[in-house]
Coordinates of C-alpha atoms in Angstrom, one line a residue:
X1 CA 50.4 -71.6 -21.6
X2 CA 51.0 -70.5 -18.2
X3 CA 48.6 -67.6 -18.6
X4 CA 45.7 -70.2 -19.4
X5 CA 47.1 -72.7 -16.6
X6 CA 46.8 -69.2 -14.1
X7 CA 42.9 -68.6 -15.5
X8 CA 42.1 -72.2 -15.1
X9 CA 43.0 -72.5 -11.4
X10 CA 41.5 -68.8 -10.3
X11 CA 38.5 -69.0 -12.4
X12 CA 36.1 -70.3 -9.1
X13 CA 37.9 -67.8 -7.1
X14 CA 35.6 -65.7 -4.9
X15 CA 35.9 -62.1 -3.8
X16 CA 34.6 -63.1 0.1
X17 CA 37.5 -65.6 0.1
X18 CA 39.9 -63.4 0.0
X19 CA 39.3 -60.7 2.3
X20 CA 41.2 -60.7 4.7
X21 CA 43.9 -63.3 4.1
X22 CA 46.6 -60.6 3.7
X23 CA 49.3 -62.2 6.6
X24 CA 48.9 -65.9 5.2
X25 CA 49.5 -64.3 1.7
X26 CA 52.4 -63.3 2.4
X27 CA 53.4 -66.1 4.3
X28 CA 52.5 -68.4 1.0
X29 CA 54.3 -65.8 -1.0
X30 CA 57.3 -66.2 0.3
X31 CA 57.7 -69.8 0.5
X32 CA 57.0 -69.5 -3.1
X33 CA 59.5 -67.2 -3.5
X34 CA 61.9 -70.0 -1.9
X35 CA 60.7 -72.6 -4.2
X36 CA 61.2 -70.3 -7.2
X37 CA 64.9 -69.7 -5.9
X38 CA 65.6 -73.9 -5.5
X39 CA 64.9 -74.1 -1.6
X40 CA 61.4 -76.4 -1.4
X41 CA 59.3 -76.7 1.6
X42 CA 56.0 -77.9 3.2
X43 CA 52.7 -75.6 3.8
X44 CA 50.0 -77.2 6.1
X45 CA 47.1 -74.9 5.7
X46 CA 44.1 -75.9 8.2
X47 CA 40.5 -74.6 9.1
X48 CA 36.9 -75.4 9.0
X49 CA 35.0 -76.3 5.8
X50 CA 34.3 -72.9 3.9
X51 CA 37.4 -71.3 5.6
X52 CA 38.7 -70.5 2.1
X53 CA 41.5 -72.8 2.5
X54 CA 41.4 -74.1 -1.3
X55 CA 41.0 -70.7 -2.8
X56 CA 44.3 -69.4 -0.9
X57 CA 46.1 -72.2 -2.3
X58 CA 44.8 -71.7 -5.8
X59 CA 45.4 -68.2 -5.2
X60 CA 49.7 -69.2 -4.8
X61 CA 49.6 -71.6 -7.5
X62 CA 47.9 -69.7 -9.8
X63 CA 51.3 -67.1 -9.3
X64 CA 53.5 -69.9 -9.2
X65 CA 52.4 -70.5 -12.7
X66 CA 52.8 -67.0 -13.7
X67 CA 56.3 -67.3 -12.5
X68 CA 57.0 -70.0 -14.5
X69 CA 56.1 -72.9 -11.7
X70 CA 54.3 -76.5 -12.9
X71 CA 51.5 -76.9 -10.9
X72 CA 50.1 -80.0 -10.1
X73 CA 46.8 -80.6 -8.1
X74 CA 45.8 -84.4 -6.1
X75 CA 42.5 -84.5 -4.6
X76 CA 41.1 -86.5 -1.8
X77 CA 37.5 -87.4 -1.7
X78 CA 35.2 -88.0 1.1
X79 CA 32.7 -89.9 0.0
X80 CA 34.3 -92.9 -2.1
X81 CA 36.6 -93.5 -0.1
X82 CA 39.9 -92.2 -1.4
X83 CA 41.8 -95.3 -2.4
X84 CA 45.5 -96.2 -2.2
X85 CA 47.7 -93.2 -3.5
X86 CA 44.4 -91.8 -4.6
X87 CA 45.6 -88.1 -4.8
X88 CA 48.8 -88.9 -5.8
X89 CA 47.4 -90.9 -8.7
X90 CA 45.7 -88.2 -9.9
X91 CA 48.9 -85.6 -9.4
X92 CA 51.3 -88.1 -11.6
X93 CA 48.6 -88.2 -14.3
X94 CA 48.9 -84.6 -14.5
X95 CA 52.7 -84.7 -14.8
X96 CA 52.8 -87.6 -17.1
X97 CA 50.9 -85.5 -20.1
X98 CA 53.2 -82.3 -19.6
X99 CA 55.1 -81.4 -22.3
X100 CA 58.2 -80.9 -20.8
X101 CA 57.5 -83.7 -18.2
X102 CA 59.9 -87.1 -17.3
X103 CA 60.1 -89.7 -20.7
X104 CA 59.6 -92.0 -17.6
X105 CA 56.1 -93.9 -16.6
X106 CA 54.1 -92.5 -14.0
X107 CA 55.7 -94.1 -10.6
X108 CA 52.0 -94.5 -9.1
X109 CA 49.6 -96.1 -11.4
X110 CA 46.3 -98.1 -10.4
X111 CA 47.2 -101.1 -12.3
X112 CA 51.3 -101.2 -11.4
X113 CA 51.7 -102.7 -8.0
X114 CA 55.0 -102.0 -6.3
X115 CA 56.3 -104.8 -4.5
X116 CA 58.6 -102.3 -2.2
X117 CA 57.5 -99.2 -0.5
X118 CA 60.6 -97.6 -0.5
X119 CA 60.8 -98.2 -4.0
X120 CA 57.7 -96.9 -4.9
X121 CA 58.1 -93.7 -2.9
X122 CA 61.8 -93.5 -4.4
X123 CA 60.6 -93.6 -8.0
X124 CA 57.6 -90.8 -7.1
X125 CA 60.8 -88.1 -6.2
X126 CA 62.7 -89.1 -9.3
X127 CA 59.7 -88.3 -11.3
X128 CA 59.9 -84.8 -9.3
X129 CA 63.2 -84.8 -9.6
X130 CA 63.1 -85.3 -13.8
X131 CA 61.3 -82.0 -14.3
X132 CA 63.3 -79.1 -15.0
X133 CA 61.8 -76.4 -13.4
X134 CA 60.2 -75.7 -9.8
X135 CA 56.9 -77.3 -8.7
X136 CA 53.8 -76.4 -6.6
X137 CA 52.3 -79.8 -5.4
X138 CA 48.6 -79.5 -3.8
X139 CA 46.8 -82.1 -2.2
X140 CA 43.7 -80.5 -1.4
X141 CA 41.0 -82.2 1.7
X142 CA 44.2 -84.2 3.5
X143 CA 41.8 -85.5 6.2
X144 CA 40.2 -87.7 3.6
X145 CA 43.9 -89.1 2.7
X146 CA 44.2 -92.4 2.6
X147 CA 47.6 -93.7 5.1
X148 CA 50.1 -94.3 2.0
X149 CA 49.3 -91.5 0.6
X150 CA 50.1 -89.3 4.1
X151 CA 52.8 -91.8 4.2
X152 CA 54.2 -90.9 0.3
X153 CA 54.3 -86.8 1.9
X154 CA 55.7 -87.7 4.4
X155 CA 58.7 -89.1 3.0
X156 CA 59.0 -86.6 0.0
X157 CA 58.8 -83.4 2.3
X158 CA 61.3 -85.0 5.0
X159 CA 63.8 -84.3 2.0
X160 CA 61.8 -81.5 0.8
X161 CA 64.5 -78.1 1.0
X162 CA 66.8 -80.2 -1.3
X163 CA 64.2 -80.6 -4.2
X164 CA 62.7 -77.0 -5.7
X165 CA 58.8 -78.1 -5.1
X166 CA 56.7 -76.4 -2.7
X167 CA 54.0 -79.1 -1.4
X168 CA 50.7 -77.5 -0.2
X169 CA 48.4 -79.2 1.9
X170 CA 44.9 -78.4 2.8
X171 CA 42.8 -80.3 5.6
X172 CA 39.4 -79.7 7.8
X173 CA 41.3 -79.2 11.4
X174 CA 37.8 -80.5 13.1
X175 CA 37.6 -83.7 11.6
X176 CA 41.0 -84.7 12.9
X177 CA 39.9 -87.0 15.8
X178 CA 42.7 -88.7 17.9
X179 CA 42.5 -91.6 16.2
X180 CA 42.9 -89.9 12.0
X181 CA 46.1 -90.7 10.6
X182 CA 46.6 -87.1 10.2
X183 CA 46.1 -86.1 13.6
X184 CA 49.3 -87.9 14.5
X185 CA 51.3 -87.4 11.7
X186 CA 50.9 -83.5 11.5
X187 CA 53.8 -82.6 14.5
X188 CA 55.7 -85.1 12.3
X189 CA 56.0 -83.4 9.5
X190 CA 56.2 -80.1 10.9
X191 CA 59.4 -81.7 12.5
X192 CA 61.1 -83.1 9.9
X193 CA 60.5 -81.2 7.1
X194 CA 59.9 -78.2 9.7
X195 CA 56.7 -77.2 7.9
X196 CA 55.2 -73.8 8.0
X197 CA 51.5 -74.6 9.2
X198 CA 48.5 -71.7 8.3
X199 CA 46.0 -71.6 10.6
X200 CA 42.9 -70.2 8.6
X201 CA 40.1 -68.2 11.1
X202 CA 36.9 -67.2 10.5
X203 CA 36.8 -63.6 8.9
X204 CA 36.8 -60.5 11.7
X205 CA 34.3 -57.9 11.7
X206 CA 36.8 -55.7 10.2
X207 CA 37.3 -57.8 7.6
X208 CA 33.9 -58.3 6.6
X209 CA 32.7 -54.6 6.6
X210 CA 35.8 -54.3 4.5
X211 CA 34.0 -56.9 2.0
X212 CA 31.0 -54.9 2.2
X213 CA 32.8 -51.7 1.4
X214 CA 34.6 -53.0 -1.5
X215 CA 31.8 -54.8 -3.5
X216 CA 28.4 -52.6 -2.5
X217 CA 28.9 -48.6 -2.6
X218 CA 26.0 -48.1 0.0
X219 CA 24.8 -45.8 2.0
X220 CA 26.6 -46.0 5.4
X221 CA 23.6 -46.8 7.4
X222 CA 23.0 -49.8 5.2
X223 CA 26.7 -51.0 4.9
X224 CA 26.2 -50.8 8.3
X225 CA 22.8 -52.9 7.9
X226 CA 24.5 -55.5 5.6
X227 CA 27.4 -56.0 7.9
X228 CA 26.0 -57.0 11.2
X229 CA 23.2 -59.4 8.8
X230 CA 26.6 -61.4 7.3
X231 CA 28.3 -61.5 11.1
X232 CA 25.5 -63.1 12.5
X233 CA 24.2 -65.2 9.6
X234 CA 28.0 -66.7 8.4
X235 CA 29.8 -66.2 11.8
X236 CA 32.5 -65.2 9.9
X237 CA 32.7 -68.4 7.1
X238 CA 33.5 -67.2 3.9
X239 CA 31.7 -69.4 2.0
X240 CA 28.3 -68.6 4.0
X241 CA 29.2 -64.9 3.4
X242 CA 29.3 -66.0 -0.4
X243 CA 26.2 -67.7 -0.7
X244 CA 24.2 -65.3 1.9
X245 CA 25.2 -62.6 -0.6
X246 CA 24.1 -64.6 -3.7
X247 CA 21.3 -65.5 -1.8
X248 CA 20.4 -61.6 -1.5
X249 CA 21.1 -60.3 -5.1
X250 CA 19.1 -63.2 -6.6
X251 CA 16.1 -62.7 -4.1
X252 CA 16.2 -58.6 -5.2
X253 CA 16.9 -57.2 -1.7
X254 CA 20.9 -56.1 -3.0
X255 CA 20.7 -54.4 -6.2
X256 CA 22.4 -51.7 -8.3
X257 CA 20.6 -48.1 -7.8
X258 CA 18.9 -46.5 -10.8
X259 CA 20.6 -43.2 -9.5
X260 CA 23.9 -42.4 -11.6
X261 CA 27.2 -43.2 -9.6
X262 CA 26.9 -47.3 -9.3
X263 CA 25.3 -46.6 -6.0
X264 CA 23.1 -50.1 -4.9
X265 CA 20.5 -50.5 -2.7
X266 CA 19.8 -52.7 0.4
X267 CA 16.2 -54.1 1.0
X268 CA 14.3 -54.7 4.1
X269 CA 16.4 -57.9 5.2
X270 CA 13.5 -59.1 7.5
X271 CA 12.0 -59.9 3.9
X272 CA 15.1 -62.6 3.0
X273 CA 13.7 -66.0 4.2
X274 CA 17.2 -67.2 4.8
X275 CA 18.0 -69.4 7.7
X276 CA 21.2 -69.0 9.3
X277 CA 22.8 -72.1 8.3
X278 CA 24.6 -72.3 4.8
X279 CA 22.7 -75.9 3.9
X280 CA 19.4 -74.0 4.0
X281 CA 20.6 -71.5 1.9
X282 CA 21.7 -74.0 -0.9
X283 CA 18.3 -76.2 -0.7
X284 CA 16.8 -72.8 -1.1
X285 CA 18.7 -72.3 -4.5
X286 CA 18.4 -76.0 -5.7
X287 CA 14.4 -76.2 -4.6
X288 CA 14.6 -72.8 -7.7
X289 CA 15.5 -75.2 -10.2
X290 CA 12.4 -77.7 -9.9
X291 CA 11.6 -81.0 -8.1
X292 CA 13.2 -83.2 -10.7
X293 CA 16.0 -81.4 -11.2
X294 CA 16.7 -81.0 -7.5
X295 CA 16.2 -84.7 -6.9
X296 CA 18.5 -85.3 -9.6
X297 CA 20.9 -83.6 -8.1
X298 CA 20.9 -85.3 -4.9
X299 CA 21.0 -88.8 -7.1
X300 CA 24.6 -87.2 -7.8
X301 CA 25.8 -86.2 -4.1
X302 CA 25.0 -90.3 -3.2
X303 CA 27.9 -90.8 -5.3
X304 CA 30.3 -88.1 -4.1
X305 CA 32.1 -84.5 -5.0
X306 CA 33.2 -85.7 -8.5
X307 CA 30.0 -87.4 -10.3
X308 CA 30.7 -89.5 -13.9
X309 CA 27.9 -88.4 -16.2
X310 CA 27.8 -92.4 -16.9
X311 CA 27.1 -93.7 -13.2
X312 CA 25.4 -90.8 -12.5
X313 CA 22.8 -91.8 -15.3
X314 CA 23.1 -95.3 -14.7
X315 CA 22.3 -94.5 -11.0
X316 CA 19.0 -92.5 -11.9
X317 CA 17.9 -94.8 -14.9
X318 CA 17.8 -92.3 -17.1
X319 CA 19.8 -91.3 -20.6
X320 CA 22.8 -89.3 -20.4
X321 CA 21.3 -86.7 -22.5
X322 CA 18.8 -86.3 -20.2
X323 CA 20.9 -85.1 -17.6
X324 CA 22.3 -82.3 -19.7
X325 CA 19.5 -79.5 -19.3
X326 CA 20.0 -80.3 -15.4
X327 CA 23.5 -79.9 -15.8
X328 CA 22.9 -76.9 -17.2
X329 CA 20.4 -75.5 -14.9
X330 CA 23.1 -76.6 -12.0
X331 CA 25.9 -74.9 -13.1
X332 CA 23.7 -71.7 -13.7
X333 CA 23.0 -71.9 -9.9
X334 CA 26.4 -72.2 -9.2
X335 CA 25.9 -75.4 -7.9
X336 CA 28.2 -77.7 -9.9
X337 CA 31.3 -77.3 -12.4
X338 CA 31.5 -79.3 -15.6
X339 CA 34.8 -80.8 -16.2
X340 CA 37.1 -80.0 -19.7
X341 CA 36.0 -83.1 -21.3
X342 CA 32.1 -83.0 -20.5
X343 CA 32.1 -86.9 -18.9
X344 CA 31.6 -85.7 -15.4
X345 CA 30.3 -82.9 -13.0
X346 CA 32.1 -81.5 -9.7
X347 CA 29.9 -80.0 -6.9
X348 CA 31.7 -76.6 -6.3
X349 CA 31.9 -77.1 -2.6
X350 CA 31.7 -80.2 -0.2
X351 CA 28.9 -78.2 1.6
X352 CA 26.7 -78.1 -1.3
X353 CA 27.2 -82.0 -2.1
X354 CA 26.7 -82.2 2.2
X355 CA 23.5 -80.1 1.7
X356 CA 21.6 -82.0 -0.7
X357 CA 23.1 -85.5 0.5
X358 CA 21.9 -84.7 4.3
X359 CA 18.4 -83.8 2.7
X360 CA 17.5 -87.6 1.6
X361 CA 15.6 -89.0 3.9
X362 CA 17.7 -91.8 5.4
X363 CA 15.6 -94.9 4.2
X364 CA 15.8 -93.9 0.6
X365 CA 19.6 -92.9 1.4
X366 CA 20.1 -96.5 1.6
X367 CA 18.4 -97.7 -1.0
X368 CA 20.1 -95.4 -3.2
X369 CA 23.9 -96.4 -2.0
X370 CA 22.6 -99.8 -2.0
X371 CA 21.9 -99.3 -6.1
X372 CA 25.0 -97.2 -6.5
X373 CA 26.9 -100.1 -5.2
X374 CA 25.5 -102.5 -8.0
X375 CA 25.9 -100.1 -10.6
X376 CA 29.3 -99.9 -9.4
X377 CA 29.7 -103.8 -9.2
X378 CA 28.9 -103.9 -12.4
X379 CA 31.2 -101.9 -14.8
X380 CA 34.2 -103.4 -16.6
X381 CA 36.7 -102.3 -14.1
X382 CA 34.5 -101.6 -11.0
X383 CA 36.5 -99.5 -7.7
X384 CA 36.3 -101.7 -5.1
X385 CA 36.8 -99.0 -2.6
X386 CA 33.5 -97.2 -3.9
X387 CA 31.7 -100.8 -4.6
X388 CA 32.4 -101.2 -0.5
X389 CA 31.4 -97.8 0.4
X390 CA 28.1 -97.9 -0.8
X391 CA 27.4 -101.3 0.0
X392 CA 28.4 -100.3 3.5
X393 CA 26.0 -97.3 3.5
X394 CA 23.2 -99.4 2.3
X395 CA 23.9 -101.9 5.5
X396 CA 24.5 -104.8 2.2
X397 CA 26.7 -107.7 3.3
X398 CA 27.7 -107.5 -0.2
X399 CA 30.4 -105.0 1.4
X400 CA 32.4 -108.2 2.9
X401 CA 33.2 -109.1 -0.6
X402 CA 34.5 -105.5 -1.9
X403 CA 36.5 -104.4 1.6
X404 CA 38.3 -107.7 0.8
X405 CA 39.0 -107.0 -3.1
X406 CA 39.8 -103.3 -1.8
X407 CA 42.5 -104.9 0.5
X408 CA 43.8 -107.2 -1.6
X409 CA 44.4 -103.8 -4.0
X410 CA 45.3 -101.9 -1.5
X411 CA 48.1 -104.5 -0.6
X412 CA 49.0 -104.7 -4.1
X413 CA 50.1 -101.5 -4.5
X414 CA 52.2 -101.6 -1.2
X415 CA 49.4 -99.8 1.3
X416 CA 49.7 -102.2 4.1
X417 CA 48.1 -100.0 6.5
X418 CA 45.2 -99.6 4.0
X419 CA 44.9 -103.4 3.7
X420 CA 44.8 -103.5 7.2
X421 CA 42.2 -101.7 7.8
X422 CA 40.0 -103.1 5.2
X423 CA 40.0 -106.6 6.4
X424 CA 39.4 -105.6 9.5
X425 CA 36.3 -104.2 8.4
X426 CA 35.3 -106.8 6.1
X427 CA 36.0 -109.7 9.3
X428 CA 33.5 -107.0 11.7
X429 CA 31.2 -107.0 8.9
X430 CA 31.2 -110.5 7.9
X431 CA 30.5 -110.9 12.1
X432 CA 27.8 -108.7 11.5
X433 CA 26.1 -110.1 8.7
X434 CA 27.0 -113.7 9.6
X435 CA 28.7 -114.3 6.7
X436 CA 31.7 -116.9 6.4
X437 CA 34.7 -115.0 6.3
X438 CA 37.0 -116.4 3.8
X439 CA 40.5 -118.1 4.3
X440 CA 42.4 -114.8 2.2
X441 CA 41.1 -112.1 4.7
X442 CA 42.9 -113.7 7.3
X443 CA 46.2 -114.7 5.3
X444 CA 46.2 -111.7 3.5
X445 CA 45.6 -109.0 6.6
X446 CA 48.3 -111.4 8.2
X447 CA 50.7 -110.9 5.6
X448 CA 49.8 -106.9 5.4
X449 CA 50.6 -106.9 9.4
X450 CA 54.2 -108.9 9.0
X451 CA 54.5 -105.8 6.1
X452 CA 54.2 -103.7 8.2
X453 CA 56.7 -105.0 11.1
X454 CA 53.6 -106.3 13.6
X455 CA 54.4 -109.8 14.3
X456 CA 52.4 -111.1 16.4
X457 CA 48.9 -109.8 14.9
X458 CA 50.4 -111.8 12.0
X459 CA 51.3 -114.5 13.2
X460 CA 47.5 -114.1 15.3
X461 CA 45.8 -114.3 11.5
X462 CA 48.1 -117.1 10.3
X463 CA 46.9 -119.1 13.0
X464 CA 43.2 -117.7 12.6
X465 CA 43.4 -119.0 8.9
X466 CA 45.0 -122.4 9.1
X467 CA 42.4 -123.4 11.9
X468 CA 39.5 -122.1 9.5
X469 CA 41.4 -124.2 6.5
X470 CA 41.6 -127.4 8.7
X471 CA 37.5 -127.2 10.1
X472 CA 37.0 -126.6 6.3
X473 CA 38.7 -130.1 5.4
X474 CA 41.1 -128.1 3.0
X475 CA 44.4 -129.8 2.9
X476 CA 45.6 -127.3 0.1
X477 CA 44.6 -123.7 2.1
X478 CA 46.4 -125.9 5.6
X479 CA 49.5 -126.1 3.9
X480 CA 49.8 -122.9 2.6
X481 CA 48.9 -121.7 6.2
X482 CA 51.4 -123.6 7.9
X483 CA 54.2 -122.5 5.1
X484 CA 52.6 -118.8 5.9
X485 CA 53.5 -120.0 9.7
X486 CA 57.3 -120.8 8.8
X487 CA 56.0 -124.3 10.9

């Protein structure tokens, strides 16, 4: 079982990722080592997109599971908008169908609103607690975390060397702006749970002629050749160095010799029509495929890094089965990864879905969110996080409507800093579009303030709401502003 568990996790693991990773190895390595012995801890790895921050960390968990370790893997999402808990939702699944997991039900479910924080967070570390044997948590993306969910860590890692799980966090260290929850909370947690923080840096020159040595037995003058072409093509970024070397074999300019001895061969590299940036390198692959495949594929990125074979189909107008020979072709390419069960597709790097999303030309872009959002709208149990996300992106003022349902969930399951935030984008929007906000926005982003100890912006939309409900005649939505008001 752990054997298969190990596979699973290093199976997209790259050669050009791990070159040169030999110090934070061994830094990972031996908080493991402290997890496996009962001491748990906190691991903030950080760097740019391509860094090979998620490989690393499958790299640790993958030996964690060898060692006996359960590992569990939450993922945040960029472009729908990870909900409430999102990542955390998707760890507890995880645990709930292990067989040696908690008989307990999974503290952080969709449907189950909490009606206390502490609560909620105290029932997530019993359910960590119930397993018998160590655990390697990883929340992978962090700067696409929603605030409970950075909120949840927080509070299971301040107690984190009492508990035998070693938490493992990646995040993009450029898209932390002064104003991302993360970008405050980060000295935080290295204080209280006095986290060990990874800085990941592009590879050294060393490092890649090391690469080249390893994987291409070539002549030294065109090692040589090869290494200065990656250093100034991939500045160092391991997935660039990845898909430039791809990029190389595929085109026929790096290839095994004829000559006895494995020996390969390096063309004239003035030949490779390869632009130095990464996004050119993967149009280059997907234009291979064909036009309707390609466009196909960038029908997916409009809905994000994981894509449901159902919305994706729904979203082109085409069958389902007709999206398996481009499918196939995709994953060929490298392009994609099919998940266990076949019901949806996973790009295998955000840069790929970035690529082919930043290649729509922006007035269809927003006619395709604009769809997306209605095919959204339209399922049984529609996400009203996504449902606003697109409609945003399509500039739709049916967005007012969903970043208010997505508060009201987001309230529901105790995220009052989520909530916040939604209404507060729904009231600009609704500004925007000149559409009449409704009574519930206000009442309900006042209520999510007084949650969250801010008094006086509750009181603020309390007041905002009982004026709307009296210049709307509505005795009933007065009173229950004025109770709301404690007048």
């Amino acid at each position: 079982m752990a054997d298969t568990a190990a596979q699973s996790l290093l199976h997209d693991v790259r050669l050009p990722l791990l070159v040169g990773r030999d110090r934070e190895l061994a830094a990972l390595r031996t908080a493991l080592a402290a997890t496996l012995a009962g001491r748990g801890s906190l691991v903030l790895i950080g760097g740019e997109a391509g860094i090979g921050k998620t490989v690393l960390a499958k790299v640790l968990l993958a030996e964690g599971v060898e060692c006996g370790a359960l590992a569990l893997v939450g993922q945040c999402y960029d472009l729908s908008e990870t909900p409430p808990y999102g990542p955390w939702v998707e760890l507890f699944e995880q645990l709930a169908v292990e067989p040696d997991g908690p008989s307990l039900p999974a503290p952080l479910g969709i449907n189950s609103p909490a009606s206390d924080g502490m609560a909620l967070f105290a029932r997530a570390r019993d359910a960590l607690v119930a397993v018998r044997r160590p655990i390697a948590v990883f929340l992978d993306d962090l700067q696409w975390a929603d605030a409970a969910s950075l909120e949840l860590l927080r509070y299971l890692t301040r107690r984190g060397a009492s508990l035998p799980v070693l938490f493992l966090a990646t995040y993009r260290a450029s898209e932390l702006t002064r104003r991302h929850p993360l970008y405050g909370l980060l000295p935080l947690l290295v204080r209280e749970s006095d986290a060990l923080r990874i800085p990941l840096r592009p590879l050294d020159l060393r490092s890649v002629t090391r690469l080249v040595a390893d994987r291409y037995p070539l002549p030294e003058i065109d090692a040589a050749r090869l290494v200065a072409y990656l250093d100034r093509r991939a500045e160092g970024n391991p997935f660039f160095i990845g898909e430039l070397l791809h990029a190389l074999e595929e085109g026929g300019l790096l290839l095994p010799s004829d000559e006895v001895g494995g020996a390969w061969e390096l063309g004239d590299l003035a030949r490779a029509r390869l632009p130095s940036l990464v996004r050119q390198v993967i149009d280059g692959r997907a234009a291979r495929l064909g036009e309707e495949v390609r466009d196909l594929l960038a029908v997916a990125a409009i809905l994000g890094q994981v894509v449901p074979l159902g919305l994706w189909a729904a979203l082109a107008e085409v069958e389902e089965e007709a999206l398996l020979p481009v499918v196939e072709a995709a994953f060929d390419a490298r392009l994609i990864e099919v998940a266990d069960d076949g019901a949806s597709v996973r790009f295998v790097h955000a840069l790929v879905r970035e690529a082919l999303y930043e290649g729509i030309a922006p007035t269809r872009r927003r006619a395709w969110h604009q769809r997306a959002g209605e095919v959204q709208a339209a399922i049984a149990q529609p996400d009203p996080d996504v449902a606003a996300y697109h409609f945003q992106r399509a500039g739709d003022a049916r967005a007012v409507m969903w970043l208010a349902h997505a508060g009201s969930r987001a309230r529901a399951l105790y995220a009052p800093q989520s909530a916040v935030d939604h209404f507060t984008r729904a009231l600009e929007l609704a500004r925007q579009f000149r559409v009449a906000p409704s009574l519930s926005m206000y009442r309900e982003r006042g209520l999510a303030h007084e949650t969250l100890g801010e008094f006086d912006p509750a009181q603020a939309n309390q007041e905002a709401a009982l004026a709307l409900a009296r210049s709307m005649g509505d005795r009933k939505a007065e009173w229950q502003a004025t109770l709301d008001l404690g007048q």
